JSON list of C-alpha atoms in Angstrom, two decimals:
[
{"chain": "H", "resi": 821, "resn": "PHE", "atom": "CA", "xyz": [-42.81, -116.58, 17.58]},
{"chain": "H", "resi": 822, "resn": "ASN", "atom": "CA", "xyz": [-43.77, -119.71, 15.69]},
{"chain": "H", "resi": 823, "resn": "TYR", "atom": "CA", "xyz": [-42.69, -119.05, 12.13]},
{"chain": "H", "resi": 824, "resn": "GLU", "atom": "CA", "xyz": [-43.64, -122.58, 11.08]},
{"chain": "H", "resi": 825, "resn": "GLN", "atom": "CA", "xyz": [-47.27, -121.54, 11.48]},
{"chain": "H", "resi": 826, "resn": "LYS", "atom": "CA", "xyz": [-46.81, -118.10, 9.90]},
{"chain": "H", "resi": 827, "resn": "TYR", "atom": "CA", "xyz": [-45.00, -119.30, 6.78]},
{"chain": "H", "resi": 828, "resn": "PRO", "atom": "CA", "xyz": [-45.77, -122.54, 4.89]},
{"chain": "H", "resi": 829, "resn": "PRO", "atom": "CA", "xyz": [-42.97, -125.09, 4.62]},
{"chain": "H", "resi": 830, "resn": "ASP", "atom": "CA", "xyz": [-40.76, -124.97, 1.56]},
{"chain": "H", "resi": 831, "resn": "PRO", "atom": "CA", "xyz": [-40.92, -127.72, -1.04]},
{"chain": "H", "resi": 832, "resn": "LEU", "atom": "CA", "xyz": [-38.19, -130.28, -0.72]},
{"chain": "H", "resi": 833, "resn": "GLY", "atom": "CA", "xyz": [-34.98, -129.00, -2.23]},
{"chain": "H", "resi": 834, "resn": "GLU", "atom": "CA", "xyz": [-36.14, -125.33, -2.32]},
{"chain": "H", "resi": 835, "resn": "GLU", "atom": "CA", "xyz": [-35.25, -124.37, 1.26]},
{"chain": "H", "resi": 836, "resn": "ALA", "atom": "CA", "xyz": [-32.72, -121.77, 0.04]},
{"chain": "H", "resi": 837, "resn": "GLN", "atom": "CA", "xyz": [-34.62, -120.31, -2.91]},
{"chain": "H", "resi": 838, "resn": "ASP", "atom": "CA", "xyz": [-35.22, -116.56, -3.20]},
{"chain": "H", "resi": 839, "resn": "GLU", "atom": "CA", "xyz": [-38.61, -116.71, -1.47]},
{"chain": "H", "resi": 840, "resn": "ALA", "atom": "CA", "xyz": [-37.82, -119.48, 1.02]},
{"chain": "H", "resi": 841, "resn": "ARG", "atom": "CA", "xyz": [-39.18, -119.36, 4.55]},
{"chain": "H", "resi": 842, "resn": "VAL", "atom": "CA", "xyz": [-35.72, -118.81, 6.02]},
{"chain": "H", "resi": 843, "resn": "TRP", "atom": "CA", "xyz": [-35.43, -115.42, 4.32]},
{"chain": "H", "resi": 844, "resn": "SER", "atom": "CA", "xyz": [-38.87, -114.26, 5.46]},
{"chain": "H", "resi": 845, "resn": "THR", "atom": "CA", "xyz": [-38.05, -115.37, 8.99]},
{"chain": "H", "resi": 846, "resn": "TYR", "atom": "CA", "xyz": [-34.78, -113.46, 8.87]},
{"chain": "H", "resi": 847, "resn": "LEU", "atom": "CA", "xyz": [-36.54, -110.32, 7.62]},
{"chain": "H", "resi": 848, "resn": "ASP", "atom": "CA", "xyz": [-39.10, -110.45, 10.44]},
{"chain": "H", "resi": 849, "resn": "GLU", "atom": "CA", "xyz": [-36.42, -110.83, 13.10]},
{"chain": "H", "resi": 850, "resn": "ALA", "atom": "CA", "xyz": [-34.22, -108.15, 11.50]},
{"chain": "H", "resi": 851, "resn": "GLU", "atom": "CA", "xyz": [-37.14, -105.75, 11.23]},
{"chain": "H", "resi": 852, "resn": "SER", "atom": "CA", "xyz": [-37.94, -106.15, 14.92]},
{"chain": "H", "resi": 853, "resn": "HIS", "atom": "CA", "xyz": [-34.29, -105.65, 15.89]},
{"chain": "H", "resi": 854, "resn": "ASP", "atom": "CA", "xyz": [-33.81, -102.65, 13.59]},
{"chain": "H", "resi": 855, "resn": "HIS", "atom": "CA", "xyz": [-37.03, -101.01, 14.74]},
{"chain": "H", "resi": 856, "resn": "ASP", "atom": "CA", "xyz": [-35.97, -101.10, 18.38]},
{"chain": "H", "resi": 857, "resn": "MET", "atom": "CA", "xyz": [-32.44, -99.93, 17.56]},
{"chain": "H", "resi": 858, "resn": "ILE", "atom": "CA", "xyz": [-33.40, -97.07, 15.22]},
{"chain": "H", "resi": 859, "resn": "GLN", "atom": "CA", "xyz": [-36.24, -95.97, 17.50]},
{"chain": "H", "resi": 860, "resn": "GLY", "atom": "CA", "xyz": [-33.76, -95.73, 20.36]},
{"chain": "H", "resi": 861, "resn": "PHE", "atom": "CA", "xyz": [-31.46, -93.63, 18.18]},
{"chain": "H", "resi": 862, "resn": "ARG", "atom": "CA", "xyz": [-34.32, -91.34, 17.16]},
{"chain": "H", "resi": 863, "resn": "ASP", "atom": "CA", "xyz": [-35.54, -90.86, 20.73]},
{"chain": "H", "resi": 864, "resn": "THR", "atom": "CA", "xyz": [-32.03, -89.84, 21.79]},
{"chain": "H", "resi": 865, "resn": "ILE", "atom": "CA", "xyz": [-31.60, -87.51, 18.83]},
{"chain": "H", "resi": 866, "resn": "ASP", "atom": "CA", "xyz": [-34.99, -85.84, 19.24]},
{"chain": "H", "resi": 867, "resn": "SER", "atom": "CA", "xyz": [-34.26, -85.09, 22.89]},
{"chain": "H", "resi": 868, "resn": "LEU", "atom": "CA", "xyz": [-30.83, -83.73, 21.98]},
{"chain": "H", "resi": 869, "resn": "LEU", "atom": "CA", "xyz": [-32.21, -81.47, 19.26]},
{"chain": "H", "resi": 870, "resn": "VAL", "atom": "CA", "xyz": [-34.71, -79.88, 21.63]},
{"chain": "H", "resi": 871, "resn": "LEU", "atom": "CA", "xyz": [-32.17, -79.44, 24.42]},
{"chain": "H", "resi": 872, "resn": "ALA", "atom": "CA", "xyz": [-29.42, -78.22, 22.10]},
{"chain": "H", "resi": 873, "resn": "GLY", "atom": "CA", "xyz": [-31.78, -75.68, 20.54]},
{"chain": "H", "resi": 874, "resn": "LEU", "atom": "CA", "xyz": [-32.86, -74.23, 23.89]},
{"chain": "H", "resi": 875, "resn": "PHE", "atom": "CA", "xyz": [-29.33, -74.26, 25.25]},
{"chain": "H", "resi": 876, "resn": "SER", "atom": "CA", "xyz": [-27.90, -72.59, 22.14]},
{"chain": "H", "resi": 877, "resn": "ALA", "atom": "CA", "xyz": [-30.46, -69.79, 22.46]},
{"chain": "H", "resi": 878, "resn": "ILE", "atom": "CA", "xyz": [-29.40, -69.17, 26.06]},
{"chain": "H", "resi": 879, "resn": "VAL", "atom": "CA", "xyz": [-25.68, -69.20, 25.26]},
{"chain": "H", "resi": 880, "resn": "ALA", "atom": "CA", "xyz": [-26.20, -66.96, 22.23]},
{"chain": "H", "resi": 881, "resn": "THR", "atom": "CA", "xyz": [-27.72, -64.34, 24.55]},
{"chain": "H", "resi": 882, "resn": "PHE", "atom": "CA", "xyz": [-24.57, -64.32, 26.68]},
{"chain": "H", "resi": 883, "resn": "VAL", "atom": "CA", "xyz": [-22.36, -64.28, 23.60]},
{"chain": "H", "resi": 884, "resn": "ALA", "atom": "CA", "xyz": [-24.22, -61.30, 22.10]},
{"chain": "H", "resi": 885, "resn": "GLN", "atom": "CA", "xyz": [-23.88, -59.38, 25.34]},
{"chain": "H", "resi": 886, "resn": "ASN", "atom": "CA", "xyz": [-20.28, -60.16, 26.24]},
{"chain": "H", "resi": 887, "resn": "SER", "atom": "CA", "xyz": [-18.77, -60.10, 22.76]},
{"chain": "H", "resi": 888, "resn": "GLN", "atom": "CA", "xyz": [-19.16, -56.30, 22.83]},
{"chain": "H", "resi": 889, "resn": "SER", "atom": "CA", "xyz": [-16.38, -56.18, 25.41]},
{"chain": "H", "resi": 890, "resn": "LEU", "atom": "CA", "xyz": [-13.91, -57.37, 22.75]},
{"chain": "H", "resi": 891, "resn": "LYS", "atom": "CA", "xyz": [-14.49, -54.25, 20.66]},
{"chain": "H", "resi": 892, "resn": "PRO", "atom": "CA", "xyz": [-12.63, -51.01, 21.45]},
{"chain": "H", "resi": 893, "resn": "ASP", "atom": "CA", "xyz": [-14.49, -49.03, 24.09]},
{"chain": "H", "resi": 894, "resn": "LEU", "atom": "CA", "xyz": [-14.71, -45.61, 22.43]},
{"chain": "H", "resi": 895, "resn": "ALA", "atom": "CA", "xyz": [-16.01, -44.00, 25.59]},
{"chain": "H", "resi": 896, "resn": "GLN", "atom": "CA", "xyz": [-12.99, -45.22, 27.56]},
{"chain": "H", "resi": 897, "resn": "LEU", "atom": "CA", "xyz": [-10.59, -44.14, 24.79]},
{"chain": "H", "resi": 898, "resn": "SER", "atom": "CA", "xyz": [-12.25, -40.72, 24.67]},
{"chain": "H", "resi": 899, "resn": "LEU", "atom": "CA", "xyz": [-11.86, -40.37, 28.43]},
{"chain": "H", "resi": 900, "resn": "ILE", "atom": "CA", "xyz": [-8.13, -41.11, 28.17]},
{"chain": "H", "resi": 901, "resn": "VAL", "atom": "CA", "xyz": [-7.73, -38.46, 25.48]},
{"chain": "H", "resi": 902, "resn": "GLN", "atom": "CA", "xyz": [-9.67, -35.93, 27.55]},
{"chain": "H", "resi": 903, "resn": "ILE", "atom": "CA", "xyz": [-7.47, -36.60, 30.57]},
{"chain": "H", "resi": 904, "resn": "GLU", "atom": "CA", "xyz": [-4.38, -36.04, 28.43]},
{"chain": "H", "resi": 905, "resn": "GLN", "atom": "CA", "xyz": [-5.84, -32.83, 27.01]},
{"chain": "H", "resi": 906, "resn": "THR", "atom": "CA", "xyz": [-6.66, -31.57, 30.50]},
{"chain": "H", "resi": 907, "resn": "ALA", "atom": "CA", "xyz": [-3.09, -32.27, 31.61]},
{"chain": "H", "resi": 908, "resn": "LEU", "atom": "CA", "xyz": [-1.77, -30.32, 28.62]},
{"chain": "H", "resi": 909, "resn": "LEU", "atom": "CA", "xyz": [-4.02, -27.35, 29.38]},
{"chain": "H", "resi": 910, "resn": "ARG", "atom": "CA", "xyz": [-2.78, -27.26, 32.95]},
{"chain": "H", "resi": 911, "resn": "THR", "atom": "CA", "xyz": [0.80, -26.83, 31.76]},
{"chain": "H", "resi": 912, "resn": "GLY", "atom": "CA", "xyz": [-0.15, -23.35, 30.58]},
{"chain": "H", "resi": 913, "resn": "GLY", "atom": "CA", "xyz": [1.97, -23.65, 27.44]},
{"chain": "H", "resi": 914, "resn": "ASN", "atom": "CA", "xyz": [5.18, -24.29, 29.38]},
{"chain": "H", "resi": 915, "resn": "ALA", "atom": "CA", "xyz": [7.32, -26.33, 26.94]},
{"chain": "H", "resi": 916, "resn": "SER", "atom": "CA", "xyz": [9.21, -28.19, 29.65]},
{"chain": "H", "resi": 917, "resn": "ALA", "atom": "CA", "xyz": [5.96, -29.05, 31.44]},
{"chain": "H", "resi": 918, "resn": "VAL", "atom": "CA", "xyz": [4.33, -30.21, 28.22]},
{"chain": "H", "resi": 919, "resn": "ASN", "atom": "CA", "xyz": [7.12, -32.70, 27.67]},
{"chain": "H", "resi": 920, "resn": "LEU", "atom": "CA", "xyz": [6.43, -34.19, 31.08]},
{"chain": "H", "resi": 921, "resn": "VAL", "atom": "CA", "xyz": [2.83, -35.10, 30.16]},
{"chain": "H", "resi": 922, "resn": "PRO", "atom": "CA", "xyz": [2.84, -38.77, 29.01]},
{"chain": "H", "resi": 923, "resn": "SER", "atom": "CA", "xyz": [1.40, -39.38, 25.58]},
{"chain": "H", "resi": 924, "resn": "SER", "atom": "CA", "xyz": [-1.47, -41.86, 25.47]},
{"chain": "H", "resi": 925, "resn": "LYS", "atom": "CA", "xyz": [-0.64, -43.04, 21.91]},
{"chain": "H", "resi": 926, "resn": "ILE", "atom": "CA", "xyz": [-4.07, -44.54, 21.41]},
{"chain": "H", "resi": 927, "resn": "THR", "atom": "CA", "xyz": [-6.21, -44.99, 18.30]},
{"chain": "H", "resi": 928, "resn": "THR", "atom": "CA", "xyz": [-9.78, -46.10, 17.70]},
{"chain": "H", "resi": 929, "resn": "GLU", "atom": "CA", "xyz": [-8.41, -49.64, 17.27]},
{"chain": "H", "resi": 930, "resn": "THR", "atom": "CA", "xyz": [-6.58, -49.74, 20.60]},
{"chain": "H", "resi": 931, "resn": "PRO", "atom": "CA", "xyz": [-7.85, -52.82, 22.51]},
{"chain": "H", "resi": 932, "resn": "THR", "atom": "CA", "xyz": [-9.61, -52.11, 25.78]},
{"chain": "H", "resi": 933, "resn": "TYR", "atom": "CA", "xyz": [-10.56, -55.67, 26.76]},
{"chain": "H", "resi": 934, "resn": "THR", "atom": "CA", "xyz": [-9.02, -57.51, 29.68]},
{"chain": "H", "resi": 935, "resn": "THR", "atom": "CA", "xyz": [-7.77, -61.07, 30.11]},
{"chain": "H", "resi": 936, "resn": "ALA", "atom": "CA", "xyz": [-11.01, -61.88, 31.89]},
{"chain": "H", "resi": 937, "resn": "ASP", "atom": "CA", "xyz": [-12.99, -60.70, 28.84]},
{"chain": "H", "resi": 938, "resn": "LEU", "atom": "CA", "xyz": [-10.96, -63.03, 26.61]},
{"chain": "H", "resi": 939, "resn": "TRP", "atom": "CA", "xyz": [-11.50, -66.04, 28.87]},
{"chain": "H", "resi": 940, "resn": "ILE", "atom": "CA", "xyz": [-15.21, -65.42, 29.37]},
{"chain": "H", "resi": 941, "resn": "ASN", "atom": "CA", "xyz": [-15.91, -64.90, 25.68]},
{"chain": "H", "resi": 942, "resn": "GLY", "atom": "CA", "xyz": [-13.70, -67.83, 24.75]},
{"chain": "H", "resi": 943, "resn": "LEU", "atom": "CA", "xyz": [-15.63, -70.17, 27.05]},
{"chain": "H", "resi": 944, "resn": "PHE", "atom": "CA", "xyz": [-19.01, -68.91, 25.85]},
{"chain": "H", "resi": 945, "resn": "PHE", "atom": "CA", "xyz": [-18.05, -69.17, 22.18]},
{"chain": "H", "resi": 946, "resn": "THR", "atom": "CA", "xyz": [-16.68, -72.68, 22.74]},
{"chain": "H", "resi": 947, "resn": "SER", "atom": "CA", "xyz": [-19.88, -73.76, 24.48]},
{"chain": "H", "resi": 948, "resn": "LEU", "atom": "CA", "xyz": [-22.02, -72.36, 21.68]},
{"chain": "H", "resi": 949, "resn": "SER", "atom": "CA", "xyz": [-19.86, -74.09, 19.05]},
{"chain": "H", "resi": 950, "resn": "LEU", "atom": "CA", "xyz": [-20.15, -77.45, 20.82]},
{"chain": "H", "resi": 951, "resn": "SER", "atom": "CA", "xyz": [-23.92, -77.08, 21.14]},
{"chain": "H", "resi": 952, "resn": "MET", "atom": "CA", "xyz": [-24.35, -76.18, 17.48]},
{"chain": "H", "resi": 953, "resn": "ALA", "atom": "CA", "xyz": [-22.06, -79.05, 16.46]},
{"chain": "H", "resi": 954, "resn": "THR", "atom": "CA", "xyz": [-24.21, -81.44, 18.49]},
{"chain": "H", "resi": 955, "resn": "ALA", "atom": "CA", "xyz": [-27.36, -80.23, 16.76]},
{"chain": "H", "resi": 956, "resn": "LEU", "atom": "CA", "xyz": [-25.77, -80.54, 13.32]},
{"chain": "H", "resi": 957, "resn": "LEU", "atom": "CA", "xyz": [-24.51, -84.07, 13.97]},
{"chain": "H", "resi": 958, "resn": "ALA", "atom": "CA", "xyz": [-27.90, -85.05, 15.39]},
{"chain": "H", "resi": 959, "resn": "VAL", "atom": "CA", "xyz": [-29.61, -83.97, 12.16]},
{"chain": "H", "resi": 960, "resn": "LEU", "atom": "CA", "xyz": [-27.07, -85.91, 10.13]},
{"chain": "H", "resi": 961, "resn": "VAL", "atom": "CA", "xyz": [-27.65, -89.04, 12.22]},
{"chain": "H", "resi": 962, "resn": "LYS", "atom": "CA", "xyz": [-31.41, -88.76, 11.64]},
{"chain": "H", "resi": 963, "resn": "GLN", "atom": "CA", "xyz": [-30.71, -88.74, 7.91]},
{"chain": "H", "resi": 964, "resn": "TRP", "atom": "CA", "xyz": [-28.40, -91.74, 8.24]},
{"chain": "H", "resi": 965, "resn": "CYS", "atom": "CA", "xyz": [-31.10, -93.64, 10.11]},
{"chain": "H", "resi": 966, "resn": "GLN", "atom": "CA", "xyz": [-33.62, -92.76, 7.41]},
{"chain": "H", "resi": 967, "resn": "ALA", "atom": "CA", "xyz": [-31.27, -94.09, 4.76]},
{"chain": "H", "resi": 968, "resn": "TYR", "atom": "CA", "xyz": [-30.69, -97.30, 6.76]},
{"chain": "H", "resi": 969, "resn": "THR", "atom": "CA", "xyz": [-34.41, -98.03, 7.05]},
{"chain": "H", "resi": 970, "resn": "SER", "atom": "CA", "xyz": [-35.31, -97.09, 3.47]},
{"chain": "H", "resi": 971, "resn": "VAL", "atom": "CA", "xyz": [-37.44, -99.67, 1.69]},
{"chain": "H", "resi": 972, "resn": "THR", "atom": "CA", "xyz": [-35.70, -102.09, -0.66]},
{"chain": "H", "resi": 973, "resn": "SER", "atom": "CA", "xyz": [-37.17, -104.01, -3.58]},
{"chain": "H", "resi": 974, "resn": "GLY", "atom": "CA", "xyz": [-36.57, -107.47, -4.90]},
{"chain": "H", "resi": 975, "resn": "SER", "atom": "CA", "xyz": [-36.95, -110.98, -3.56]},
{"chain": "H", "resi": 976, "resn": "ALA", "atom": "CA", "xyz": [-36.85, -111.89, 0.12]},
{"chain": "H", "resi": 977, "resn": "LYS", "atom": "CA", "xyz": [-33.30, -113.18, -0.29]},
{"chain": "H", "resi": 978, "resn": "ASN", "atom": "CA", "xyz": [-32.21, -109.95, -1.98]},
{"chain": "H", "resi": 979, "resn": "LYS", "atom": "CA", "xyz": [-33.76, -107.87, 0.84]},
{"chain": "H", "resi": 980, "resn": "CYS", "atom": "CA", "xyz": [-31.90, -109.98, 3.40]},
{"chain": "H", "resi": 981, "resn": "LEU", "atom": "CA", "xyz": [-28.59, -109.43, 1.67]},
{"chain": "H", "resi": 982, "resn": "ILE", "atom": "CA", "xyz": [-29.16, -105.67, 1.43]},
{"chain": "H", "resi": 983, "resn": "ARG", "atom": "CA", "xyz": [-30.22, -105.44, 5.07]},
{"chain": "H", "resi": 984, "resn": "GLN", "atom": "CA", "xyz": [-27.17, -107.39, 6.27]},
{"chain": "H", "resi": 985, "resn": "PHE", "atom": "CA", "xyz": [-24.91, -105.26, 4.08]},
{"chain": "H", "resi": 986, "resn": "ARG", "atom": "CA", "xyz": [-26.33, -102.11, 5.65]},
{"chain": "H", "resi": 987, "resn": "TYR", "atom": "CA", "xyz": [-26.10, -103.49, 9.17]},
{"chain": "H", "resi": 988, "resn": "ASP", "atom": "CA", "xyz": [-22.48, -104.54, 8.71]},
{"chain": "H", "resi": 989, "resn": "GLY", "atom": "CA", "xyz": [-21.70, -101.00, 7.52]},
{"chain": "H", "resi": 990, "resn": "LEU", "atom": "CA", "xyz": [-23.55, -99.51, 10.48]},
{"chain": "H", "resi": 991, "resn": "ILE", "atom": "CA", "xyz": [-21.40, -101.51, 12.89]},
{"chain": "H", "resi": 992, "resn": "LYS", "atom": "CA", "xyz": [-18.18, -100.97, 10.95]},
{"chain": "H", "resi": 993, "resn": "TRP", "atom": "CA", "xyz": [-18.61, -97.19, 10.85]},
{"chain": "H", "resi": 994, "resn": "LYS", "atom": "CA", "xyz": [-19.53, -96.98, 14.55]},
{"chain": "H", "resi": 995, "resn": "LEU", "atom": "CA", "xyz": [-22.98, -95.40, 14.20]},
{"chain": "H", "resi": 996, "resn": "PRO", "atom": "CA", "xyz": [-24.15, -96.60, 17.66]},
{"chain": "H", "resi": 997, "resn": "GLU", "atom": "CA", "xyz": [-20.99, -95.12, 19.20]},
{"chain": "H", "resi": 998, "resn": "ILE", "atom": "CA", "xyz": [-21.58, -91.82, 17.39]},
{"chain": "H", "resi": 999, "resn": "VAL", "atom": "CA", "xyz": [-25.13, -91.62, 18.70]},
{"chain": "H", "resi": 1000, "resn": "GLY", "atom": "CA", "xyz": [-23.89, -92.43, 22.19]},
{"chain": "H", "resi": 1001, "resn": "SER", "atom": "CA", "xyz": [-21.22, -89.73, 22.04]},
{"chain": "H", "resi": 1002, "resn": "LEU", "atom": "CA", "xyz": [-23.62, -86.93, 21.09]},
{"chain": "H", "resi": 1003, "resn": "PRO", "atom": "CA", "xyz": [-24.99, -86.50, 24.64]},
{"chain": "H", "resi": 1004, "resn": "LEU", "atom": "CA", "xyz": [-21.39, -86.35, 25.92]},
{"chain": "H", "resi": 1005, "resn": "LEU", "atom": "CA", "xyz": [-20.67, -83.55, 23.46]},
{"chain": "H", "resi": 1006, "resn": "LEU", "atom": "CA", "xyz": [-23.64, -81.60, 24.78]},
{"chain": "H", "resi": 1007, "resn": "HIS", "atom": "CA", "xyz": [-22.58, -82.35, 28.37]},
{"chain": "H", "resi": 1008, "resn": "LEU", "atom": "CA", "xyz": [-19.19, -80.84, 27.56]},
{"chain": "H", "resi": 1009, "resn": "ALA", "atom": "CA", "xyz": [-20.93, -77.75, 26.19]},
{"chain": "H", "resi": 1010, "resn": "PHE", "atom": "CA", "xyz": [-22.82, -77.42, 29.48]},
{"chain": "H", "resi": 1011, "resn": "GLY", "atom": "CA", "xyz": [-19.60, -77.76, 31.46]},
{"chain": "H", "resi": 1012, "resn": "VAL", "atom": "CA", "xyz": [-17.78, -75.13, 29.43]},
{"chain": "H", "resi": 1013, "resn": "PHE", "atom": "CA", "xyz": [-20.75, -72.77, 29.74]},
{"chain": "H", "resi": 1014, "resn": "PHE", "atom": "CA", "xyz": [-20.89, -73.19, 33.53]},
{"chain": "H", "resi": 1015, "resn": "ALA", "atom": "CA", "xyz": [-17.18, -72.45, 33.70]},
{"chain": "H", "resi": 1016, "resn": "GLY", "atom": "CA", "xyz": [-17.66, -69.28, 31.66]},
{"chain": "H", "resi": 1017, "resn": "LEU", "atom": "CA", "xyz": [-20.71, -68.29, 33.71]},
{"chain": "H", "resi": 1018, "resn": "SER", "atom": "CA", "xyz": [-18.76, -68.72, 36.95]},
{"chain": "H", "resi": 1019, "resn": "TYR", "atom": "CA", "xyz": [-15.93, -66.54, 35.63]},
{"chain": "H", "resi": 1020, "resn": "PHE", "atom": "CA", "xyz": [-18.42, -63.97, 34.32]},
{"chain": "H", "resi": 1021, "resn": "VAL", "atom": "CA", "xyz": [-20.23, -63.62, 37.66]},
{"chain": "H", "resi": 1022, "resn": "TYR", "atom": "CA", "xyz": [-16.90, -63.63, 39.53]},
{"chain": "H", "resi": 1023, "resn": "ASP", "atom": "CA", "xyz": [-15.75, -60.70, 37.41]},
{"chain": "H", "resi": 1024, "resn": "LEU", "atom": "CA", "xyz": [-18.96, -58.84, 38.32]},
{"chain": "H", "resi": 1025, "resn": "HIS", "atom": "CA", "xyz": [-19.26, -59.65, 42.02]},
{"chain": "H", "resi": 1026, "resn": "LYS", "atom": "CA", "xyz": [-16.93, -62.00, 43.85]},
{"chain": "H", "resi": 1027, "resn": "THR", "atom": "CA", "xyz": [-19.32, -62.74, 46.73]},
{"chain": "H", "resi": 1028, "resn": "LEU", "atom": "CA", "xyz": [-22.29, -63.42, 44.44]},
{"chain": "H", "resi": 1029, "resn": "SER", "atom": "CA", "xyz": [-20.17, -65.69, 42.27]},
{"chain": "H", "resi": 1030, "resn": "SER", "atom": "CA", "xyz": [-19.76, -68.16, 45.16]},
{"chain": "H", "resi": 1031, "resn": "ILE", "atom": "CA", "xyz": [-23.35, -69.32, 44.58]},
{"chain": "H", "resi": 1032, "resn": "VAL", "atom": "CA", "xyz": [-22.67, -70.10, 40.91]},
{"chain": "H", "resi": 1033, "resn": "ILE", "atom": "CA", "xyz": [-19.29, -71.70, 41.63]},
{"chain": "H", "resi": 1034, "resn": "ILE", "atom": "CA", "xyz": [-20.67, -73.93, 44.41]},
{"chain": "H", "resi": 1035, "resn": "THR", "atom": "CA", "xyz": [-23.55, -74.99, 42.15]},
{"chain": "H", "resi": 1036, "resn": "PHE", "atom": "CA", "xyz": [-21.09, -75.75, 39.35]},
{"chain": "H", "resi": 1037, "resn": "ILE", "atom": "CA", "xyz": [-18.89, -77.85, 41.64]},
{"chain": "H", "resi": 1038, "resn": "LEU", "atom": "CA", "xyz": [-21.88, -79.82, 42.95]},
{"chain": "H", "resi": 1039, "resn": "VAL", "atom": "CA", "xyz": [-23.08, -80.51, 39.41]},
{"chain": "H", "resi": 1040, "resn": "VAL", "atom": "CA", "xyz": [-19.62, -81.71, 38.35]},
{"chain": "H", "resi": 1041, "resn": "VAL", "atom": "CA", "xyz": [-19.32, -83.98, 41.39]},
{"chain": "H", "resi": 1042, "resn": "ALA", "atom": "CA", "xyz": [-22.80, -85.41, 40.79]},
{"chain": "H", "resi": 1043, "resn": "TYR", "atom": "CA", "xyz": [-22.06, -85.92, 37.09]},
{"chain": "H", "resi": 1044, "resn": "PHE", "atom": "CA", "xyz": [-18.85, -87.85, 37.60]},
{"chain": "H", "resi": 1045, "resn": "GLY", "atom": "CA", "xyz": [-20.47, -89.68, 40.51]},
{"chain": "H", "resi": 1046, "resn": "THR", "atom": "CA", "xyz": [-23.10, -91.10, 38.16]},
{"chain": "H", "resi": 1047, "resn": "ILE", "atom": "CA", "xyz": [-20.27, -92.40, 35.97]},
{"chain": "H", "resi": 1048, "resn": "ILE", "atom": "CA", "xyz": [-18.26, -93.97, 38.80]},
{"chain": "H", "resi": 1049, "resn": "LEU", "atom": "CA", "xyz": [-21.11, -95.49, 40.84]},
{"chain": "H", "resi": 1050, "resn": "PRO", "atom": "CA", "xyz": [-22.24, -98.03, 38.18]},
{"chain": "H", "resi": 1051, "resn": "ALA", "atom": "CA", "xyz": [-18.66, -99.29, 37.96]},
{"chain": "H", "resi": 1052, "resn": "ILE", "atom": "CA", "xyz": [-18.71, -100.03, 41.70]},
{"chain": "H", "resi": 1053, "resn": "TRP", "atom": "CA", "xyz": [-22.32, -101.18, 42.14]},
{"chain": "H", "resi": 1054, "resn": "LEU", "atom": "CA", "xyz": [-23.55, -103.07, 39.10]},
{"chain": "H", "resi": 1055, "resn": "GLU", "atom": "CA", "xyz": [-27.21, -102.65, 40.09]},
{"chain": "H", "resi": 1056, "resn": "CYS", "atom": "CA", "xyz": [-26.88, -98.85, 39.97]},
{"chain": "H", "resi": 1057, "resn": "PRO", "atom": "CA", "xyz": [-29.14, -97.51, 37.17]},
{"chain": "H", "resi": 1058, "resn": "TYR", "atom": "CA", "xyz": [-27.06, -94.37, 36.55]},
{"chain": "H", "resi": 1059, "resn": "ARG", "atom": "CA", "xyz": [-25.57, -95.50, 33.26]},
{"chain": "H", "resi": 1060, "resn": "ILE", "atom": "CA", "xyz": [-24.65, -93.73, 30.03]},
{"chain": "H", "resi": 1061, "resn": "SER", "atom": "CA", "xyz": [-25.05, -95.85, 26.93]},
{"chain": "H", "resi": 1062, "resn": "LEU", "atom": "CA", "xyz": [-22.23, -95.77, 24.40]}
]
């Protein structure tokens, strides 16, 4: 762009004054650069917010269903007590026989969950936490971007100084890296959820779980393949920006 035609030349000796052409030129170039950068951030964040919201709703359904298994199963505890009572009745009041009946020693707080229940719920809760954390950080980043692009007042030189001050802070505090890491955080949530889903289906039906497990393995291989391939073939478009 020909800024010599857009802005009139400065009087001799005033090339660095507050409203000099150099400052206006800098502001135009900085505005173009910042617009592309912030728009890229916002596009990434908007996509993440939609995906994280849908994914969190799905995971929350699994959490609501499976978290019940961590509570004492009163029906199972009642069955144990009934079995013990039946055994006592069969002794016919014989003291020696009564002593042979093992005591269940259970209460309404006796845990009835299994190790599989702990693992499945742990994976689902972790996935939901990661997804919600991604959404929260995405909202914060949108606010940071809004603050970065807020309008400033003053002379052209003053606006340049403020813009450069903000940009230096943006680079120093790794905002581009934070935006780039948000998709990885959501990817991790997907991976943890798939692991929990595979374990959940395996606990229900071992043969049926093979479909989920094979799908999970293929997705993991494809995911890491898209990370490795660009390092081998530079023309490969499967890249993740950080």
